Short mmCIF file of C-alpha atoms and ligand atoms in Angstrom, two decimals:
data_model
loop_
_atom_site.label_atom_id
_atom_site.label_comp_id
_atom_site.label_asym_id
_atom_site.label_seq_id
_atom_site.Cartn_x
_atom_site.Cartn_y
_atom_site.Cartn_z
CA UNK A 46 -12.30 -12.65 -33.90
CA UNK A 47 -13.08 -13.49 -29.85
CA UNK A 48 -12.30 -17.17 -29.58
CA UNK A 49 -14.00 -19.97 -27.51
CA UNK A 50 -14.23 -19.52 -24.12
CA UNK A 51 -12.90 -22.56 -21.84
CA UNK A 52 -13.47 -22.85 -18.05
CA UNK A 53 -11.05 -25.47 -16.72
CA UNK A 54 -11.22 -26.79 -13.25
CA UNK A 55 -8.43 -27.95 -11.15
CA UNK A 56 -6.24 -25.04 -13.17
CA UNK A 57 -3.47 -25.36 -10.81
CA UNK A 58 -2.87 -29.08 -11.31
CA UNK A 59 -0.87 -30.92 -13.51
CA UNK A 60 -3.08 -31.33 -16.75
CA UNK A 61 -4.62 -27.93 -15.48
CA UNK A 62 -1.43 -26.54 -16.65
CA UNK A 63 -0.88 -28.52 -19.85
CA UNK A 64 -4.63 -28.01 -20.68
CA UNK A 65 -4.25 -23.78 -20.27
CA UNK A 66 -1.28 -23.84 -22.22
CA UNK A 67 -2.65 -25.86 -25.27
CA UNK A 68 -6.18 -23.68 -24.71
CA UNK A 69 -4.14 -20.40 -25.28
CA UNK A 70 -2.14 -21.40 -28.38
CA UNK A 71 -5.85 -22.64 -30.17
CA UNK A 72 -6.79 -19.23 -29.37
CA UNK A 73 -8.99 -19.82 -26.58
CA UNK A 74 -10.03 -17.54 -23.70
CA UNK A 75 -8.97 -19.16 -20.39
CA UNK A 76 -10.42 -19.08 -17.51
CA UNK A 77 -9.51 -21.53 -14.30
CA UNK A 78 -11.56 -22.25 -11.18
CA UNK A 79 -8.79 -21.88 -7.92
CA UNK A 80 -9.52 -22.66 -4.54
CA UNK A 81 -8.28 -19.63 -2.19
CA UNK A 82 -5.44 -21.09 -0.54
CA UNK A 83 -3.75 -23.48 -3.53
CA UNK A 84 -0.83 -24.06 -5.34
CA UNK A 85 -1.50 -21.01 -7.82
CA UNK A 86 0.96 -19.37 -7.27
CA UNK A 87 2.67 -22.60 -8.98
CA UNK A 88 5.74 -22.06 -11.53
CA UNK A 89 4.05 -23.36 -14.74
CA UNK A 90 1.07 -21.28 -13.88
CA UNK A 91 3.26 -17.75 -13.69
CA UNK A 92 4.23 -19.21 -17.22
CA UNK A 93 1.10 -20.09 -18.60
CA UNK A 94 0.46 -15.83 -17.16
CA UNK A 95 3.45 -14.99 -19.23
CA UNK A 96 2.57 -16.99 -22.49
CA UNK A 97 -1.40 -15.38 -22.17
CA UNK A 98 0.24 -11.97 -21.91
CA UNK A 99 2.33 -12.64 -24.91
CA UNK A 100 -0.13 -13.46 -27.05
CA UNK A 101 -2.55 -10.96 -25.84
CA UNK A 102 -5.02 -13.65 -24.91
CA UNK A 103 -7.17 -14.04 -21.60
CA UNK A 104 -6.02 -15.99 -19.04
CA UNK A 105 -8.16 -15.22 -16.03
CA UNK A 106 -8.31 -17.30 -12.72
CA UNK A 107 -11.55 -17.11 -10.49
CA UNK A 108 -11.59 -18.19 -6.56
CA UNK A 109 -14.08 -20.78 -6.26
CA UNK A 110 -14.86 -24.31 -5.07
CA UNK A 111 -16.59 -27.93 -6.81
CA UNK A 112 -18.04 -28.16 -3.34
CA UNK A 113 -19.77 -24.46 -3.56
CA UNK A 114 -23.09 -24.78 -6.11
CA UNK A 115 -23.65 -21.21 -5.35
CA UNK A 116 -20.34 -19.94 -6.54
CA UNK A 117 -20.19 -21.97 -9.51
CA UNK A 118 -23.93 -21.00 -10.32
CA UNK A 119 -22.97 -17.78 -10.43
CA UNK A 120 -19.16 -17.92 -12.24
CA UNK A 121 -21.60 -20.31 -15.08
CA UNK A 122 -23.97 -17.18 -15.67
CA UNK A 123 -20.84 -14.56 -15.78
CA UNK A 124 -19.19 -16.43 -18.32
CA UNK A 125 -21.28 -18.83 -20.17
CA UNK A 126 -18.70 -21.35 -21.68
CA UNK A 127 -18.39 -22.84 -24.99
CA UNK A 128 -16.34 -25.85 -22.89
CA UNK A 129 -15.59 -26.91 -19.76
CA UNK A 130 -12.81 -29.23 -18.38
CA UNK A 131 -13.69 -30.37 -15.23
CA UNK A 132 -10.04 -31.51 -14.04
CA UNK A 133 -10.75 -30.45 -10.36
CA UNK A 134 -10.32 -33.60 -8.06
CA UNK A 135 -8.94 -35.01 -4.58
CA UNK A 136 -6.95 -37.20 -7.14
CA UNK A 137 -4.20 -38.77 -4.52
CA UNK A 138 -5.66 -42.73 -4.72
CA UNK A 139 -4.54 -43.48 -1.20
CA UNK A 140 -5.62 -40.24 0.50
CA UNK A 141 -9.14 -40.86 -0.35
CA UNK A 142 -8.79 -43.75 1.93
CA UNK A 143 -7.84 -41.45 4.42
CA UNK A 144 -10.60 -38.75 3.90
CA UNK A 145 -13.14 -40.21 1.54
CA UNK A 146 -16.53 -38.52 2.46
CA UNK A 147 -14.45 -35.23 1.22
CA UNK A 148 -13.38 -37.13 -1.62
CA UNK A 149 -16.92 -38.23 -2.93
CA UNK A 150 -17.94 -34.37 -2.66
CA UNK A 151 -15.25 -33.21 -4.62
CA UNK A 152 -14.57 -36.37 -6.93
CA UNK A 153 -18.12 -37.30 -7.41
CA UNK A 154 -20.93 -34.96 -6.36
CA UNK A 155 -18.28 -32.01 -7.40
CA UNK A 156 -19.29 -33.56 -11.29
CA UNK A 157 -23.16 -33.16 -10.71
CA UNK A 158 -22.82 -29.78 -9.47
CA UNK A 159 -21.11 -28.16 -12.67
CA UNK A 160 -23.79 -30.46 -14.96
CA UNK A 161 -26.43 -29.02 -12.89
CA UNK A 162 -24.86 -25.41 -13.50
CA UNK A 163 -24.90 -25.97 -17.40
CA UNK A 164 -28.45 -27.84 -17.06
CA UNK A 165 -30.54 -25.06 -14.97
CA UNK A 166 -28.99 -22.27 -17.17
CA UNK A 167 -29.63 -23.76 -20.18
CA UNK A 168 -25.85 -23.10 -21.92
CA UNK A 169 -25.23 -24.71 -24.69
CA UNK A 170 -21.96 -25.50 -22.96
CA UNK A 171 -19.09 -28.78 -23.57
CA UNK A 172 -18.26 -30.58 -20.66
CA UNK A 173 -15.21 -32.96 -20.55
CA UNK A 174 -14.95 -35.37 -17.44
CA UNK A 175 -11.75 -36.68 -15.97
CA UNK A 176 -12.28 -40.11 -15.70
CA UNK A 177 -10.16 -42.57 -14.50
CA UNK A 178 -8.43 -45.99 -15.25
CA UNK A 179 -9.30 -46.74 -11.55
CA UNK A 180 -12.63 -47.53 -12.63
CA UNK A 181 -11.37 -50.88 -13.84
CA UNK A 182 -9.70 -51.67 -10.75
CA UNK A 183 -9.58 -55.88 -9.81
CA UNK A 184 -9.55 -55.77 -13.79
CA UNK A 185 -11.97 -58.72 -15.43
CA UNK A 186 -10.08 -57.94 -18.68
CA UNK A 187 -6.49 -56.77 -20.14
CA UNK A 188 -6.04 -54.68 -21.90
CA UNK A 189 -8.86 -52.00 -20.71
CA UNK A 190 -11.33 -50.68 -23.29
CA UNK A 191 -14.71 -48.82 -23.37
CA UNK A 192 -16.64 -51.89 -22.64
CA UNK A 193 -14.64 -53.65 -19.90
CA UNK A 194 -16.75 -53.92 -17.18
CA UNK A 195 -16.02 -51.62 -13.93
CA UNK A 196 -14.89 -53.02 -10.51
CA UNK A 197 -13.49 -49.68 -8.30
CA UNK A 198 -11.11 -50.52 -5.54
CA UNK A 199 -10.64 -47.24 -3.97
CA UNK A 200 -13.27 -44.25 -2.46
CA UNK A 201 -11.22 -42.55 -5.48
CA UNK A 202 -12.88 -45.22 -7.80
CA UNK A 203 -16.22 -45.20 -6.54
CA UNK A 204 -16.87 -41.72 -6.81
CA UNK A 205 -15.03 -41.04 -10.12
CA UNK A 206 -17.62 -44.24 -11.01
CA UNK A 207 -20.74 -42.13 -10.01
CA UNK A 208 -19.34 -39.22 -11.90
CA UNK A 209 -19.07 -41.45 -14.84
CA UNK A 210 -22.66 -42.58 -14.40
CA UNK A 211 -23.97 -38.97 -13.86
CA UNK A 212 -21.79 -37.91 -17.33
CA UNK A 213 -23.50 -40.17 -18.94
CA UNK A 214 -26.90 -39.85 -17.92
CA UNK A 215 -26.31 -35.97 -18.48
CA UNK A 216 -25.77 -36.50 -22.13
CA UNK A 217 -28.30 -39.37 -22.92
CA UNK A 218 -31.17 -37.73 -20.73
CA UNK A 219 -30.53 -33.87 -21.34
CA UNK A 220 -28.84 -34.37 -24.64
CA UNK A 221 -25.83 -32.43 -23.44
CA UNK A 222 -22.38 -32.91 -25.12
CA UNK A 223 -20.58 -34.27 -22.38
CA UNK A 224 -17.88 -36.98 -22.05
CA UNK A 225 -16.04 -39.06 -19.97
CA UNK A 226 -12.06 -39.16 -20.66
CA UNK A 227 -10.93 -42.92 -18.61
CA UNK A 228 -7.90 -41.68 -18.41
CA UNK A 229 -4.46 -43.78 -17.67
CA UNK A 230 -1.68 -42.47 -15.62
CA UNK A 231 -0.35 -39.70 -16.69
CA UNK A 232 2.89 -38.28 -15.74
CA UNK A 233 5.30 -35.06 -16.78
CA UNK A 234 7.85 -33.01 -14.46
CA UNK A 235 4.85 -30.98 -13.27
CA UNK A 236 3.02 -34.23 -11.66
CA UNK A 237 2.40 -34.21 -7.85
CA UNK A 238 5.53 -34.84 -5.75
CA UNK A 239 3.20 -37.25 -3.88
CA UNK A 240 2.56 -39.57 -7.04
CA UNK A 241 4.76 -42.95 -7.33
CA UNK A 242 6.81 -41.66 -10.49
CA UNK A 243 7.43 -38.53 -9.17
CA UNK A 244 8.72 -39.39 -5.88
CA UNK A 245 10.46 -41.58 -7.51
CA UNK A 246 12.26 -39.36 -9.77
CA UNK A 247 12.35 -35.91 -7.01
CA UNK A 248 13.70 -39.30 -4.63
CA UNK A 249 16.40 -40.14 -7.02
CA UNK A 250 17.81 -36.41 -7.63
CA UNK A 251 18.05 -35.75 -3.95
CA UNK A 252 19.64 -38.82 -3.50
CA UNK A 253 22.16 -38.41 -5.64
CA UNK A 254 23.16 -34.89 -4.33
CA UNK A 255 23.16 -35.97 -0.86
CA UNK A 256 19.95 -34.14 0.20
CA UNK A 257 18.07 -37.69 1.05
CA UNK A 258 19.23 -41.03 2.31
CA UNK A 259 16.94 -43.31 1.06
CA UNK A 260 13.50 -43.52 -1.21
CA UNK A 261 10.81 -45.85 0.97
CA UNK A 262 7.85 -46.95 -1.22
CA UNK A 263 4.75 -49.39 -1.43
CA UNK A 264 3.95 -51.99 -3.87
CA UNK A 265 6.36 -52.00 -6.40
CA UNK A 266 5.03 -54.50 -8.37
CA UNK A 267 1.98 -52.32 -9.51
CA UNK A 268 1.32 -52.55 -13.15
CA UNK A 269 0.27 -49.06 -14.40
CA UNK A 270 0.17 -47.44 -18.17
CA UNK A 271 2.14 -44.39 -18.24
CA UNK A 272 1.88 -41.49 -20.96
CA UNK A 273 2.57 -38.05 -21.23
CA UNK A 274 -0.32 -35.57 -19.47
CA UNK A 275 0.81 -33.06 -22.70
CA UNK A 276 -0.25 -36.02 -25.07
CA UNK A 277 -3.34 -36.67 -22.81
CA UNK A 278 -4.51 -33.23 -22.53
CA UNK A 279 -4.43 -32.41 -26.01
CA UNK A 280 -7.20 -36.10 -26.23
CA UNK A 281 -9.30 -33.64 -23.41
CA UNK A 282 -9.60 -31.03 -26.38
CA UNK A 283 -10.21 -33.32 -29.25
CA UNK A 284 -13.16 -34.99 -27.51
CA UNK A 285 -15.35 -31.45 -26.87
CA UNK A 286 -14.00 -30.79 -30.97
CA UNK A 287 -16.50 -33.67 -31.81
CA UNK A 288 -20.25 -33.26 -32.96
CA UNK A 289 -21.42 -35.52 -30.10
CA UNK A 290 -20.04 -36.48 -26.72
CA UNK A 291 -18.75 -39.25 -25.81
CA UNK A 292 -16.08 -41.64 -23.61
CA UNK A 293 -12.82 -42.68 -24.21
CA UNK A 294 -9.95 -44.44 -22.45
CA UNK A 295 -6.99 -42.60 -23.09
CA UNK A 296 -4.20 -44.80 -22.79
CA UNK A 297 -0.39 -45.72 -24.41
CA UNK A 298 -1.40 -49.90 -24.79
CA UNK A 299 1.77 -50.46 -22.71
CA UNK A 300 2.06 -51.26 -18.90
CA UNK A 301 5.37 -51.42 -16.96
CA UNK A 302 5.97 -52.09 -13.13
CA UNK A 303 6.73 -49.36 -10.67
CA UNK A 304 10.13 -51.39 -10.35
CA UNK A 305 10.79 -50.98 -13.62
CA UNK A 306 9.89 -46.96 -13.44
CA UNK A 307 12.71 -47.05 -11.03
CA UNK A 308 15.55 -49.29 -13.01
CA UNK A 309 14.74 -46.94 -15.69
CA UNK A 310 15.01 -43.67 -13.39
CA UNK A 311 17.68 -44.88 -11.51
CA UNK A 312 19.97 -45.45 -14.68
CA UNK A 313 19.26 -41.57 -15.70
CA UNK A 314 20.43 -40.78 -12.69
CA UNK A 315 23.41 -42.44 -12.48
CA UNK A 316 22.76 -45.42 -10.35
CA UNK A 317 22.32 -49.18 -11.28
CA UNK A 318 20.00 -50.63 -8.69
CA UNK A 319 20.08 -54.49 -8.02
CA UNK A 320 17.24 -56.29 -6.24
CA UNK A 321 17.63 -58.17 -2.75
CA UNK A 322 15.71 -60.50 -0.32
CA UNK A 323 11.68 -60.12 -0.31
CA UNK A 324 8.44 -58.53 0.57
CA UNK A 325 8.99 -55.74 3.18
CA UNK A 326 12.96 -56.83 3.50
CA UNK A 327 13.46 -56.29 -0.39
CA UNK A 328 15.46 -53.25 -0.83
CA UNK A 329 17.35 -51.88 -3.85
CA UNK A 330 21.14 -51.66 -3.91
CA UNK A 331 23.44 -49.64 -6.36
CA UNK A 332 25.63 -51.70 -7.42
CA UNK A 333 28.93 -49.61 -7.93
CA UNK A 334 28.63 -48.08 -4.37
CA UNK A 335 26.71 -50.82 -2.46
CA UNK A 336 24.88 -47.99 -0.84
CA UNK A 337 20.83 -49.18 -0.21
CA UNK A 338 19.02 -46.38 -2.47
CA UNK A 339 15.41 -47.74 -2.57
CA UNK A 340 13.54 -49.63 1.02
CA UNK A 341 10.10 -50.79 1.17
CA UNK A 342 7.29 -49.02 3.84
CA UNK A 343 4.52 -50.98 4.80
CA UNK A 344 2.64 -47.15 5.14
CA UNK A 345 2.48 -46.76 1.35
CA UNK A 346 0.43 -49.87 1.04
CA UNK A 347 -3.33 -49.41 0.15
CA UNK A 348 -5.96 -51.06 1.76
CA UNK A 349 -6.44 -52.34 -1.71
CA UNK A 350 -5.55 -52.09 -4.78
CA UNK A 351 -5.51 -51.59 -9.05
CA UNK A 352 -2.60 -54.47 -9.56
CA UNK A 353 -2.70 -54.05 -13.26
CA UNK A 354 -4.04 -51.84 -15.61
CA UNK A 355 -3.30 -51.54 -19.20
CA UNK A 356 -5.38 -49.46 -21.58
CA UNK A 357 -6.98 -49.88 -25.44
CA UNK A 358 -6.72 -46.66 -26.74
CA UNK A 359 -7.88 -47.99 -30.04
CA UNK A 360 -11.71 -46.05 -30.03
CA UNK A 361 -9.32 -42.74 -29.81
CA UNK A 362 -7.15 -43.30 -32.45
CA UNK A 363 -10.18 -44.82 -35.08
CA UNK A 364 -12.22 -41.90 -34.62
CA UNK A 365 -10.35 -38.95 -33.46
CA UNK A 366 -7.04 -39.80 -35.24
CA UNK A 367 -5.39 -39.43 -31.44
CA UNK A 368 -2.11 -41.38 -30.94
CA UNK A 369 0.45 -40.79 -27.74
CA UNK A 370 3.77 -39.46 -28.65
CA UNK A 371 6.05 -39.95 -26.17
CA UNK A 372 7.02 -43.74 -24.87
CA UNK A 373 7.66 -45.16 -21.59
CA UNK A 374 11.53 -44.33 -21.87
CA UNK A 375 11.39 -40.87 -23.06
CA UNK A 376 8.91 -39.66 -20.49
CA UNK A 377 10.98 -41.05 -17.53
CA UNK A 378 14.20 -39.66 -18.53
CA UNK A 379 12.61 -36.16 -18.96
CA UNK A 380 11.08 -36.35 -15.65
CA UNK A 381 14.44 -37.64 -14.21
CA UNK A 382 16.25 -34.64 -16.27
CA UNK A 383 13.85 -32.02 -14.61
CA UNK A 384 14.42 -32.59 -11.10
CA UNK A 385 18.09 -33.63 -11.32
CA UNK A 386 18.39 -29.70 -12.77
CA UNK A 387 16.25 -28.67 -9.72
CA UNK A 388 17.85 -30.22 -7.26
CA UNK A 389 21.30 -28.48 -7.04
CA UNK A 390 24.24 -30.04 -5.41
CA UNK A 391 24.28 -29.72 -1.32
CA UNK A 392 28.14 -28.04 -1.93
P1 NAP B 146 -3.79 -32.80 -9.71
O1 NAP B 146 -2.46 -32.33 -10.17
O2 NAP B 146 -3.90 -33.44 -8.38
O3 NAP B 146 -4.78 -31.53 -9.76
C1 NAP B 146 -6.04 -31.56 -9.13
C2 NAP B 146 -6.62 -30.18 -9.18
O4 NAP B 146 -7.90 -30.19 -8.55
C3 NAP B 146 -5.78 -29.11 -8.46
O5 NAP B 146 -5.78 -27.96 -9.25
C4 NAP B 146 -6.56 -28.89 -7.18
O6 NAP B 146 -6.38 -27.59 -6.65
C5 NAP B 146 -7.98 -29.04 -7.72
N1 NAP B 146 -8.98 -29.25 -6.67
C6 NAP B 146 -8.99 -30.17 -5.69
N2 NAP B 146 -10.06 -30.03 -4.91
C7 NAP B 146 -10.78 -28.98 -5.41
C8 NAP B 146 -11.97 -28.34 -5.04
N3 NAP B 146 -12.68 -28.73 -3.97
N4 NAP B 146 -12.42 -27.30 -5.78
C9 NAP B 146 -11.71 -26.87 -6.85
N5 NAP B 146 -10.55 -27.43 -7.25
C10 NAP B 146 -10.08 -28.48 -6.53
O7 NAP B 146 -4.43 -33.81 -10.77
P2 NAP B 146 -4.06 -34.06 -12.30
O8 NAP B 146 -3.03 -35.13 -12.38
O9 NAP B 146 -3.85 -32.78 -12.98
O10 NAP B 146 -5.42 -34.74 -12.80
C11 NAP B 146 -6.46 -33.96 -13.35
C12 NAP B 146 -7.75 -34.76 -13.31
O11 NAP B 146 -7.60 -35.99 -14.03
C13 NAP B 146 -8.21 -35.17 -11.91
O12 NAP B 146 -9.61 -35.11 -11.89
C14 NAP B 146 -7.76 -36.60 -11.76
O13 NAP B 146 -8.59 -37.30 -10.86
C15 NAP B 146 -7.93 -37.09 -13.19
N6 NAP B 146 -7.04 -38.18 -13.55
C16 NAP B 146 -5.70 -37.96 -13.54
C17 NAP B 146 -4.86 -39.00 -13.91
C18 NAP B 146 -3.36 -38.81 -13.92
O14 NAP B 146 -2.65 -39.82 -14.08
N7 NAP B 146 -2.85 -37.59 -13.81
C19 NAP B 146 -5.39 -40.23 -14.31
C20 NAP B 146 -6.77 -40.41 -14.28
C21 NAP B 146 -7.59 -39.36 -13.92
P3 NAP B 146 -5.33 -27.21 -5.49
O15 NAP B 146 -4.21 -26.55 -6.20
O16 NAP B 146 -6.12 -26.28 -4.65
O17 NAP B 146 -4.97 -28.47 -4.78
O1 F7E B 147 0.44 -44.86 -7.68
C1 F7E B 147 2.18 -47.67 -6.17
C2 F7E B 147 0.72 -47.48 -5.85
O2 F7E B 147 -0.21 -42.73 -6.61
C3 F7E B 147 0.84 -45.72 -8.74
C4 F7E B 147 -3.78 -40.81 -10.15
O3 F7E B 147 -3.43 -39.83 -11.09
O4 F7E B 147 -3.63 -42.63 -11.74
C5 F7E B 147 -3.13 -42.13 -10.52
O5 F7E B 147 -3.40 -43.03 -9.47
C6 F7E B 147 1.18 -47.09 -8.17
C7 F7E B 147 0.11 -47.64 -7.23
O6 F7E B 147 -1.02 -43.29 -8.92
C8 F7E B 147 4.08 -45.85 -3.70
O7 F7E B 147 0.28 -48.42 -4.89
C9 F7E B 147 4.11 -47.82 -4.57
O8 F7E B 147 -0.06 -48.99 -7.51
O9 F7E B 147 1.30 -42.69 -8.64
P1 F7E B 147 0.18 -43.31 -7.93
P2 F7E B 147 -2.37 -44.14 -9.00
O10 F7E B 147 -2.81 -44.63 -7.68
O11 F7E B 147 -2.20 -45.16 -10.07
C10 F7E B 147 -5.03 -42.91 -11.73
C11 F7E B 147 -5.42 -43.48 -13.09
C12 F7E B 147 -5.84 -41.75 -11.26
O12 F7E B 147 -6.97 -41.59 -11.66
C13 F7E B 147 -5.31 -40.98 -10.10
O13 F7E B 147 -5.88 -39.69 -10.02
O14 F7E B 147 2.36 -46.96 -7.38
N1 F7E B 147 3.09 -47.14 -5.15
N2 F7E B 147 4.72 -47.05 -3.66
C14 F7E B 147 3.06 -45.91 -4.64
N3 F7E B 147 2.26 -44.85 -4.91
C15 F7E B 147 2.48 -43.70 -4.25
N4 F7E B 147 1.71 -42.62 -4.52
N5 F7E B 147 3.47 -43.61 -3.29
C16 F7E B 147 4.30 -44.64 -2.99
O15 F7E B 147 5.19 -44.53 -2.13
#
């Protein structure tokens, strides 16, 4: 038997890979939009190549674009998908300060282009959005659920908030079974070196070898809810499993500060950090060698700012039976484990 054949977006990303791998194992054939010139080449990719050869399933990656209708018109008519993940995004928060007119054509108007592919070619196809917690932004409400009301803070926000919008209007005005995932932070050792927790933890591991002096961040009193992107991904696939689309946050229902990431991360690695003086002169000390490990950088402050978010995942867990596996604790050390085995000793 031929199984179901998923096109994911943004392949060569973090949940790209977790999402590819899970795919392969259901039986699924893969295929993953790349833009000529990214990180395919990746390490977990060459696995995921590996794993699809092994079990004699198709993995296939196409070049292509979210900003190019006309190649995505076509790829949608070559391979008609059962389901799509559209996972492709400028997804850095505080670049899209930087560059946000790119961001809104990948991040939002990237999302109408794909429903317009399914729409115009009348395919029967799944689509799962990549929503965000960012939506909530200046939250009105804690914890987050499907009916707190939006505030974006960010380009990031705003665009991910049309995409919502245009998700939704996809599905109520064209009937199509598509979805928004409003999904929390989600971390693993494959995340982004640029994201908080991974800085943190690549930070920490050179640190400790000697290949780095000191690890200079923003705001660490940011209140984010951290899970597992192998927990969230498998959420991504139980959504398009469901007779009807729909949105759901995807959360943990527990928030801890970016401080507390780094206590956490810090002990893994050997290092017992203690807090001193305030604002931009706060830095973080370990204790046994009085050596300053962590320093504040006004740089990595955003013009503004999600302070706190905390999901509900309990829509998720009543009606798909979905429920996060791995806690706060566990997902830092294994992220602290992974690059302390990368980064070998300078000697
Ligand atoms: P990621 O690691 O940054 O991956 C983003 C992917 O998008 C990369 O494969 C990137 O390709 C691709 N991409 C960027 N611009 C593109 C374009 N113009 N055309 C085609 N592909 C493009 O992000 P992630 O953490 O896996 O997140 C996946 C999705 O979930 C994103 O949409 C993100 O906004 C959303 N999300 C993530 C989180 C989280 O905590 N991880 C939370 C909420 C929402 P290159 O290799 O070429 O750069
Ligand atoms: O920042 C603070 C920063 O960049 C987390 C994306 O996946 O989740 C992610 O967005 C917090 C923020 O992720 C640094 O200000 C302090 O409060 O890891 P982050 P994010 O902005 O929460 C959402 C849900 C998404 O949708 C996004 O795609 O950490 N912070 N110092 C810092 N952040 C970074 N990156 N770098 C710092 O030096």
């Amino acid at each position: 038997m031929v199984g179901k054949t998923a096109l994911i977006t943004g392949v060569t990303g973090q949940d790209g890979s977790y999402l590819a791998d899970l795919l392969l194992e259901k039986g699924y054939q893969v295929h993953g939009l790349v833009r000529s010139g990214s990180r395919a080449s990746s390490a977990w990719l060459e696995e995921t190549k590996a794993t699809s050869a092994k079990l004699g399933r198709v993995f296939q990656l196409h070049t292509g674009d979210i900003g190019d209708w006309q190649g995505l018109d076509r790829l949608f008519r070559e391979l008609r998908p059962d389901e799509v993940y559209n996972l492709a995004a400028q997804s850095q928060v505080g670049e899209t300060f930087k560059s946000p007119i790119a961001s809104v054509e990948v991040d939002g108007t990237g999302v109408l282009r794909l429903l317009e592919c399914i729409r115009l070619n009348k395919l029967e196809t799944r689509f799962y959005q990549a929503s965000s917690a960012e939506l909530f932004g200046k939250v009105r409400e804690s914890p987050q659920n499907e009916t707190t009301p939006f505030h974006p803070c960010s380009p990031y926000a705003v665009a991910k908030l049309y995409a919502f919008w245009i998700v939704k209007h996809y599905r109520e005005g064209y009937g199509m079974h598509a979805g928004n995932g409003i999904l929390f932070n989600h971390e693993s050792p494959r995340r982004g070196e640029n994201f908080v927790t991974r800085k943190i933890t690549l930070s920490l591991a050179r640190i400790r070898t000697g290949l780095q002096e000191t690890l200079r961040l923003g705001n660490i009193d940011a209140r984010r809810d951290w899970g597992h992107a192998a927990d969230f991904v498998e959420m991504m696939w139980l959504m398009l499993q469901q007779p009807t689309g729909d949105d759901y946050v995807t959360a943990t229902g527990e928030s801890h500060t970016v401080r507390e990431f780094i206590e956490a991360a810090s002990a893994f690695a050997g290092f017992e950090i203690v807090w001193e003086g305030k604002g931009l002169e706060e830095v973080g000390r370990d204790r046994k060698s009085g050596k300053v490990v962590i320093e504040i950088d006004p740089q990595f402050y955003r013009p503004s700012e999600a302070a706190f978010l905390l999901g509900d995942p309990a829509k998720a867990k009543a009606r798909l039976g979905w429920e996060p596996k791995v806690k706060f604790v566990d997902l830092v050390r294994m992220m602290m484990e992974a690059d302390l085995a990368r980064i070998s000793p300078k000697t």
